[in-house]
PDB file of C-alpha atoms in Angstrom:
ATOM      1  CA  MET A  12    -186.349  49.517 -93.537  1.00 48.00           C
ATOM      2  CA  THR A  13    -189.994  48.728 -94.010  1.00 57.00           C
ATOM      3  CA  GLU A  14    -192.331  47.578 -91.267  1.00 61.00           C
ATOM      4  CA  GLY A  15    -191.602  44.014 -90.141  1.00 57.00           C
ATOM      5  CA  GLU A  16    -187.998  44.039 -91.326  1.00 54.00           C
ATOM      6  CA  THR A  17    -185.180  43.732 -88.847  1.00 54.00           C
ATOM      7  CA  ASP A  18    -181.659  45.027 -89.043  1.00 57.00           C
ATOM      8  CA  VAL A  19    -179.725  41.752 -89.275  1.00 61.00           C
ATOM      9  CA  ASN A  20    -176.021  41.492 -90.014  1.00 67.00           C
ATOM     10  CA  LEU A  21    -175.556  39.049 -92.875  1.00 73.00           C
ATOM     11  CA  ASN A  22    -171.814  39.594 -93.156  1.00 85.00           C
ATOM     12  CA  TYR A  23    -169.632  37.496 -90.893  1.00 91.00           C
ATOM     13  CA  ASP A  24    -165.915  36.903 -90.780  1.00 93.00           C
ATOM     14  CA  VAL A  25    -166.407  33.395 -89.393  1.00 94.00           C
ATOM     15  CA  ILE A  26    -169.294  30.944 -89.777  1.00 93.00           C
ATOM     16  CA  VAL A  27    -169.109  27.883 -87.518  1.00 96.00           C
ATOM     17  CA  VAL A  28    -171.348  24.916 -88.299  1.00 95.00           C
ATOM     18  CA  GLY A  29    -172.212  22.963 -85.157  1.00 94.00           C
ATOM     19  CA  ALA A  30    -172.367  24.048 -81.529  1.00 95.00           C
ATOM     20  CA  GLY A  31    -170.433  21.163 -80.019  1.00 92.00           C
ATOM     21  CA  PRO A  32    -167.297  21.699 -77.924  1.00 92.00           C
ATOM     22  CA  ALA A  33    -164.998  22.213 -80.931  1.00 94.00           C
ATOM     23  CA  GLY A  34    -167.348  24.597 -82.722  1.00 96.00           C
ATOM     24  CA  LEU A  35    -168.009  26.618 -79.577  1.00 97.00           C
ATOM     25  CA  ALA A  36    -164.294  26.793 -78.759  1.00 97.00           C
ATOM     26  CA  ALA A  37    -163.587  28.044 -82.290  1.00 97.00           C
ATOM     27  CA  ALA A  38    -166.395  30.599 -82.047  1.00 98.00           C
ATOM     28  CA  THR A  39    -165.183  31.826 -78.658  1.00 98.00           C
ATOM     29  CA  VAL A  40    -161.595  32.298 -79.846  1.00 98.00           C
ATOM     30  CA  CYS A  41    -162.686  34.057 -83.049  1.00 98.00           C
ATOM     31  CA  ALA A  42    -165.154  36.360 -81.291  1.00 98.00           C
ATOM     32  CA  ARG A  43    -162.547  37.323 -78.685  1.00 97.00           C
ATOM     33  CA  ALA A  44    -160.199  38.191 -81.538  1.00 97.00           C
ATOM     34  CA  GLY A  45    -162.749  40.719 -82.758  1.00 97.00           C
ATOM     35  CA  LEU A  46    -164.088  38.689 -85.682  1.00 97.00           C
ATOM     36  CA  GLU A  47    -167.810  38.813 -86.472  1.00 95.00           C
ATOM     37  CA  THR A  48    -168.729  35.208 -85.633  1.00 97.00           C
ATOM     38  CA  ILE A  49    -171.925  33.202 -86.082  1.00 96.00           C
ATOM     39  CA  VAL A  50    -172.594  29.597 -85.038  1.00 97.00           C
ATOM     40  CA  ILE A  51    -175.261  27.587 -86.865  1.00 95.00           C
ATOM     41  CA  GLU A  52    -176.694  24.758 -84.714  1.00 95.00           C
ATOM     42  CA  ARG A  53    -179.189  22.132 -85.911  1.00 93.00           C
ATOM     43  CA  GLY A  54    -180.589  21.350 -82.457  1.00 92.00           C
ATOM     44  CA  ARG A  55    -183.089  23.310 -80.378  1.00 92.00           C
ATOM     45  CA  LYS A  56    -180.092  24.552 -78.367  1.00 91.00           C
ATOM     46  CA  PRO A  57    -176.447  23.458 -78.003  1.00 91.00           C
ATOM     47  CA  GLY A  58    -176.217  20.002 -76.463  1.00 85.00           C
ATOM     48  CA  THR A  59    -179.797  18.886 -77.052  1.00 84.00           C
ATOM     49  CA  LYS A  60    -178.907  16.490 -79.888  1.00 80.00           C
ATOM     50  CA  ASN A  61    -176.326  14.804 -77.694  1.00 76.00           C
ATOM     51  CA  VAL A  62    -177.173  12.130 -75.140  1.00 72.00           C
ATOM     52  CA  MET A  63    -173.653  11.107 -74.145  1.00 80.00           C
ATOM     53  CA  GLY A  64    -171.030  12.166 -71.718  1.00 83.00           C
ATOM     54  CA  GLY A  65    -167.312  12.184 -71.955  1.00 90.00           C
ATOM     55  CA  VAL A  66    -164.046  13.287 -70.420  1.00 93.00           C
ATOM     56  CA  LEU A  67    -163.011  16.921 -70.597  1.00 93.00           C
ATOM     57  CA  TYR A  68    -159.285  17.551 -70.137  1.00 94.00           C
ATOM     58  CA  THR A  69    -158.449  20.600 -68.060  1.00 94.00           C
ATOM     59  CA  ARG A  70    -155.347  22.027 -69.738  1.00 93.00           C
ATOM     60  CA  PRO A  71    -156.584  22.365 -73.348  1.00 95.00           C
ATOM     61  CA  THR A  72    -160.057  23.447 -72.229  1.00 96.00           C
ATOM     62  CA  ALA A  73    -158.604  26.140 -69.947  1.00 96.00           C
ATOM     63  CA  GLN A  74    -156.656  27.570 -72.905  1.00 96.00           C
ATOM     64  CA  VAL A  75    -159.996  28.654 -74.368  1.00 96.00           C
ATOM     65  CA  PHE A  76    -162.386  28.912 -71.423  1.00 96.00           C
ATOM     66  CA  GLY A  77    -160.081  29.946 -68.574  1.00 95.00           C
ATOM     67  CA  GLU A  78    -160.805  28.564 -65.105  1.00 95.00           C
ATOM     68  CA  PHE A  79    -163.959  26.797 -66.284  1.00 96.00           C
ATOM     69  CA  TRP A  80    -163.812  24.278 -63.417  1.00 95.00           C
ATOM     70  CA  LYS A  81    -164.959  27.002 -61.030  1.00 95.00           C
ATOM     71  CA  ASP A  82    -168.438  27.333 -62.560  1.00 96.00           C
ATOM     72  CA  ALA A  83    -168.931  24.777 -65.360  1.00 97.00           C
ATOM     73  CA  PRO A  84    -171.432  21.931 -64.910  1.00 96.00           C
ATOM     74  CA  LEU A  85    -168.865  19.168 -64.294  1.00 96.00           C
ATOM     75  CA  GLU A  86    -169.768  15.734 -62.955  1.00 95.00           C
ATOM     76  CA  ARG A  87    -166.613  14.507 -61.180  1.00 94.00           C
ATOM     77  CA  CYS A  88    -162.850  14.604 -61.512  1.00 93.00           C
ATOM     78  CA  VAL A  89    -161.111  11.604 -63.030  1.00 94.00           C
ATOM     79  CA  ILE A  90    -158.502   9.948 -60.813  1.00 93.00           C
ATOM     80  CA  GLU A  91    -157.706   6.943 -63.003  1.00 93.00           C
ATOM     81  CA  GLN A  92    -156.197   6.737 -66.476  1.00 91.00           C
ATOM     82  CA  ASN A  93    -156.175   3.511 -68.495  1.00 93.00           C
ATOM     83  CA  ALA A  94    -154.849   2.332 -71.834  1.00 95.00           C
ATOM     84  CA  TRP A  95    -155.947  -0.891 -73.496  1.00 96.00           C
ATOM     85  CA  ILE A  96    -154.169  -2.985 -76.104  1.00 96.00           C
ATOM     86  CA  LEU A  97    -156.680  -5.266 -77.835  1.00 96.00           C
ATOM     87  CA  THR A  98    -156.410  -8.275 -80.084  1.00 96.00           C
ATOM     88  CA  GLU A  99    -159.241 -10.396 -81.489  1.00 95.00           C
ATOM     89  CA  ASP A 100    -159.532 -12.498 -78.346  1.00 96.00           C
ATOM     90  CA  SER A 101    -157.522 -10.828 -75.590  1.00 96.00           C
ATOM     91  CA  ALA A 102    -156.675  -7.531 -73.945  1.00 96.00           C
ATOM     92  CA  ILE A 103    -153.908  -5.954 -71.919  1.00 96.00           C
ATOM     93  CA  LYS A 104    -154.796  -3.081 -69.622  1.00 96.00           C
ATOM     94  CA  LEU A 105    -152.308  -0.535 -68.322  1.00 96.00           C
ATOM     95  CA  GLY A 106    -153.649   1.760 -65.664  1.00 95.00           C
ATOM     96  CA  TYR A 107    -152.687   4.363 -63.134  1.00 94.00           C
ATOM     97  CA  ARG A 108    -154.925   5.472 -60.278  1.00 93.00           C
ATOM     98  CA  SER A 109    -154.032   8.251 -57.882  1.00 91.00           C
ATOM     99  CA  PRO A 110    -155.965  10.682 -55.705  1.00 89.00           C
ATOM    100  CA  GLN A 111    -153.325  13.247 -56.777  1.00 87.00           C
ATOM    101  CA  PHE A 112    -155.260  13.585 -60.058  1.00 85.00           C
ATOM    102  CA  ALA A 113    -157.978  15.314 -57.982  1.00 85.00           C
ATOM    103  CA  GLU A 114    -155.717  17.724 -56.096  1.00 85.00           C
ATOM    104  CA  ASP A 115    -155.508  21.454 -56.864  1.00 86.00           C
ATOM    105  CA  VAL A 116    -156.847  21.574 -60.433  1.00 88.00           C
ATOM    106  CA  PRO A 117    -157.706  18.054 -61.603  1.00 90.00           C
ATOM    107  CA  ASN A 118    -156.340  16.709 -64.874  1.00 90.00           C
ATOM    108  CA  SER A 119    -159.791  15.913 -66.269  1.00 94.00           C
ATOM    109  CA  TYR A 120    -163.490  15.739 -65.484  1.00 95.00           C
ATOM    110  CA  THR A 121    -166.422  13.672 -66.636  1.00 95.00           C
ATOM    111  CA  VAL A 122    -169.193  15.741 -68.197  1.00 95.00           C
ATOM    112  CA  LEU A 123    -172.645  15.389 -69.664  1.00 93.00           C
ATOM    113  CA  ARG A 124    -172.578  17.049 -73.062  1.00 91.00           C
ATOM    114  CA  VAL A 125    -176.102  18.413 -72.819  1.00 91.00           C
ATOM    115  CA  LYS A 126    -174.986  20.499 -69.820  1.00 93.00           C
ATOM    116  CA  VAL A 127    -171.444  21.433 -70.822  1.00 95.00           C
ATOM    117  CA  ASP A 128    -172.362  22.387 -74.408  1.00 95.00           C
ATOM    118  CA  GLU A 129    -174.885  24.879 -73.050  1.00 95.00           C
ATOM    119  CA  TYR A 130    -172.187  26.302 -70.737  1.00 97.00           C
ATOM    120  CA  PHE A 131    -169.709  26.682 -73.625  1.00 97.00           C
ATOM    121  CA  ALA A 132    -172.449  28.318 -75.742  1.00 97.00           C
ATOM    122  CA  GLN A 133    -172.959  30.898 -73.018  1.00 97.00           C
ATOM    123  CA  LYS A 134    -169.218  31.645 -73.013  1.00 98.00           C
ATOM    124  CA  ALA A 135    -169.185  31.983 -76.822  1.00 98.00           C
ATOM    125  CA  THR A 136    -172.122  34.384 -76.643  1.00 97.00           C
ATOM    126  CA  GLU A 137    -170.428  36.419 -73.902  1.00 97.00           C
ATOM    127  CA  ALA A 138    -167.373  36.666 -76.184  1.00 97.00           C
ATOM    128  CA  GLY A 139    -169.566  38.149 -78.917  1.00 97.00           C
ATOM    129  CA  ALA A 140    -170.561  35.176 -81.083  1.00 97.00           C
ATOM    130  CA  LEU A 141    -174.122  34.855 -82.327  1.00 96.00           C
ATOM    131  CA  ILE A 142    -175.672  31.374 -82.070  1.00 96.00           C
ATOM    132  CA  ILE A 143    -178.557  30.473 -84.366  1.00 95.00           C
ATOM    133  CA  ASN A 144    -180.394  27.302 -83.276  1.00 95.00           C
ATOM    134  CA  GLU A 145    -182.732  24.986 -85.177  1.00 94.00           C
ATOM    135  CA  THR A 146    -181.001  25.669 -88.474  1.00 93.00           C
ATOM    136  CA  LYS A 147    -179.594  22.910 -90.650  1.00 91.00           C
ATOM    137  CA  VAL A 148    -176.714  23.562 -93.040  1.00 90.00           C
ATOM    138  CA  ASP A 149    -177.200  21.482 -96.187  1.00 88.00           C
ATOM    139  CA  GLU A 150    -174.231  22.693 -98.189  1.00 83.00           C
ATOM    140  CA  VAL A 151    -171.438  25.207 -98.075  1.00 78.00           C
ATOM    141  CA  LEU A 152    -170.598  27.639-100.846  1.00 74.00           C
ATOM    142  CA  ARG A 153    -167.033  28.815-100.971  1.00 71.00           C
ATOM    143  CA  LEU A 154    -166.423  32.247-102.346  1.00 67.00           C
ATOM    144  CA  LEU A 155    -162.930  33.479-102.870  1.00 63.00           C
ATOM    145  CA  LEU A 156    -162.655  37.227-102.755  1.00 63.00           C
ATOM    146  CA  LEU A 157    -159.443  38.656-104.029  1.00 60.00           C
ATOM    147  CA  ARG A 158    -158.609  42.137-102.892  1.00 57.00           C
ATOM    148  CA  GLU A 159    -156.165  44.103-104.903  1.00 57.00           C
ATOM    149  CA  SER A 160    -153.564  45.920-102.909  1.00 54.00           C
ATOM    150  CA  THR A 161    -151.156  48.481-104.100  1.00 52.00           C
ATOM    151  CA  VAL A 162    -147.756  49.169-102.696  1.00 52.00           C
ATOM    152  CA  SER A 163    -146.521  52.752-102.785  1.00 49.00           C
TER     153      SER A 163
END
C-alpha cells in the first residue's frame, strides 16, 4: 500500500441497503452466521431519517435480538390491541385490553425509531457487520458468478 491508502475489504457476502429494523435484523443474522456483511445507510446514522414511532412485537424481535427488552430503548409496553373494520362512512372497532399484556415479558412495546434503530445498529456491529453511513445507493448491479465444481 502507498501512503494514504487504507486496507479496506471490498468483498462482502451480504450487502444490506438501509439501516432500518429489517435491514439491521438481516445484517445481524448474516454476520452471526459468519458472512462478511456490510450495511449501507443514507442517513447520518441509523434512525436519523426517521421521525416516527411504532410498535415492536416481542416474539419476532427476540428471535433476532434475544432479550432486547432488558436494555433496548423502549417507551412502554402495549396493553391494548385493536382491530378496525372501515367503510366509507363508518367503522367497527374490536378491542381487547388487559394488564396481563404487561406481565412477565410483554407482547409488544412502543418505540421511537430514532432510538431503537441506533440500538439495533449497535447489535449488528457487535455481531460483526460493518455499517457505512451517509452513503446513498443509486442502483444495484447484479453479478452472477458461476463456480464450476467437479465430482470425483
